[in-house]
Amino acid sequence: MDIQRNESERYTFQDYLQWDDGKRYEIIDGEPILLAAPGRKHQGIVSFLTTEFNLYLRDKNCKVYPSPFSVRFSETDDFNEADNVFEPDFSIVRNPSQLDEYGCKGAPDLVVEVLSPSTSRNDRVKKYNTYQRYGVKEYWIIDPYNETVEIYSWHEGTYQRWNAYGREDTITSRQFSDLSIIAEDMFSY
């Protein structure tokens, strides 16, 4: 059963919990967005990064969460009323108090979005702006078709493009500076 949307209504995490039609959704500024199934290359990149970060973080105070994993952003402390509910492809969370049975309440420390043709605009504009507004410390946008990685770092309330990488580069994180990821290995997965 498809969700019957009312254009004048803003949906929240409480509505999201009631949707049981077997489809995956995000809510962006109160509007439900149907998520397309990711392709093989997309999933290969997420799988590769999950392995690399899990190995790197195994002795550190951080947890890796690949999608499906809900991240909720709210203007108040009531995360059940969040009208931005995202499923990033990959999240890292340091603070265990942000976690509950549904996912993460507030900004993860690092978020990765792997672009798909149907999600590219939301990832580059709407989600970028929301991640920036709520203080996600590091945001990676990975383009599997052009084989590029853009990393944005949160500094004094705004994002600054920290670095950009291509297939021939070694990717480093601003937060995890001693981690090295061979882009060619990631894009070949």
C-alpha angles and dihedrals in degrees: 000000000000119000111260104224125205107208092214095050125090113216125215140192089274089062090045090057090056097053107103104160093117094251128114120240141178125201116225115187091337096312121114113232120195112227119223119224109266120245128240097263091048092052092044091058092047091048092048093049092045090056095044094048094043091054092046095046099040093109096034132086096255135097129212119220121184120193135312087062121119122228115192127201121193136173088221136040089262102096090177087071094049111138093194111066114165135180103208115197089240135005135183119204125188100176111073091196088070091063128089135158091284101047135266128353107211133345120353115214093244131015129188124196119188108205123240123183091251096046104035097099093047092047094048099041119013099032092039089056093046094047089049094047093052096042107251098178097216130018124189121196111194120193106198093188098052090031096230135136123203118193121199122192124203112234127167094341100316141074122254120191101247099183146334126216139193133201093278095054137091110237121221130183123229091222096040099038097168092057115098123191120189104225093205091057091049095048092045094053 
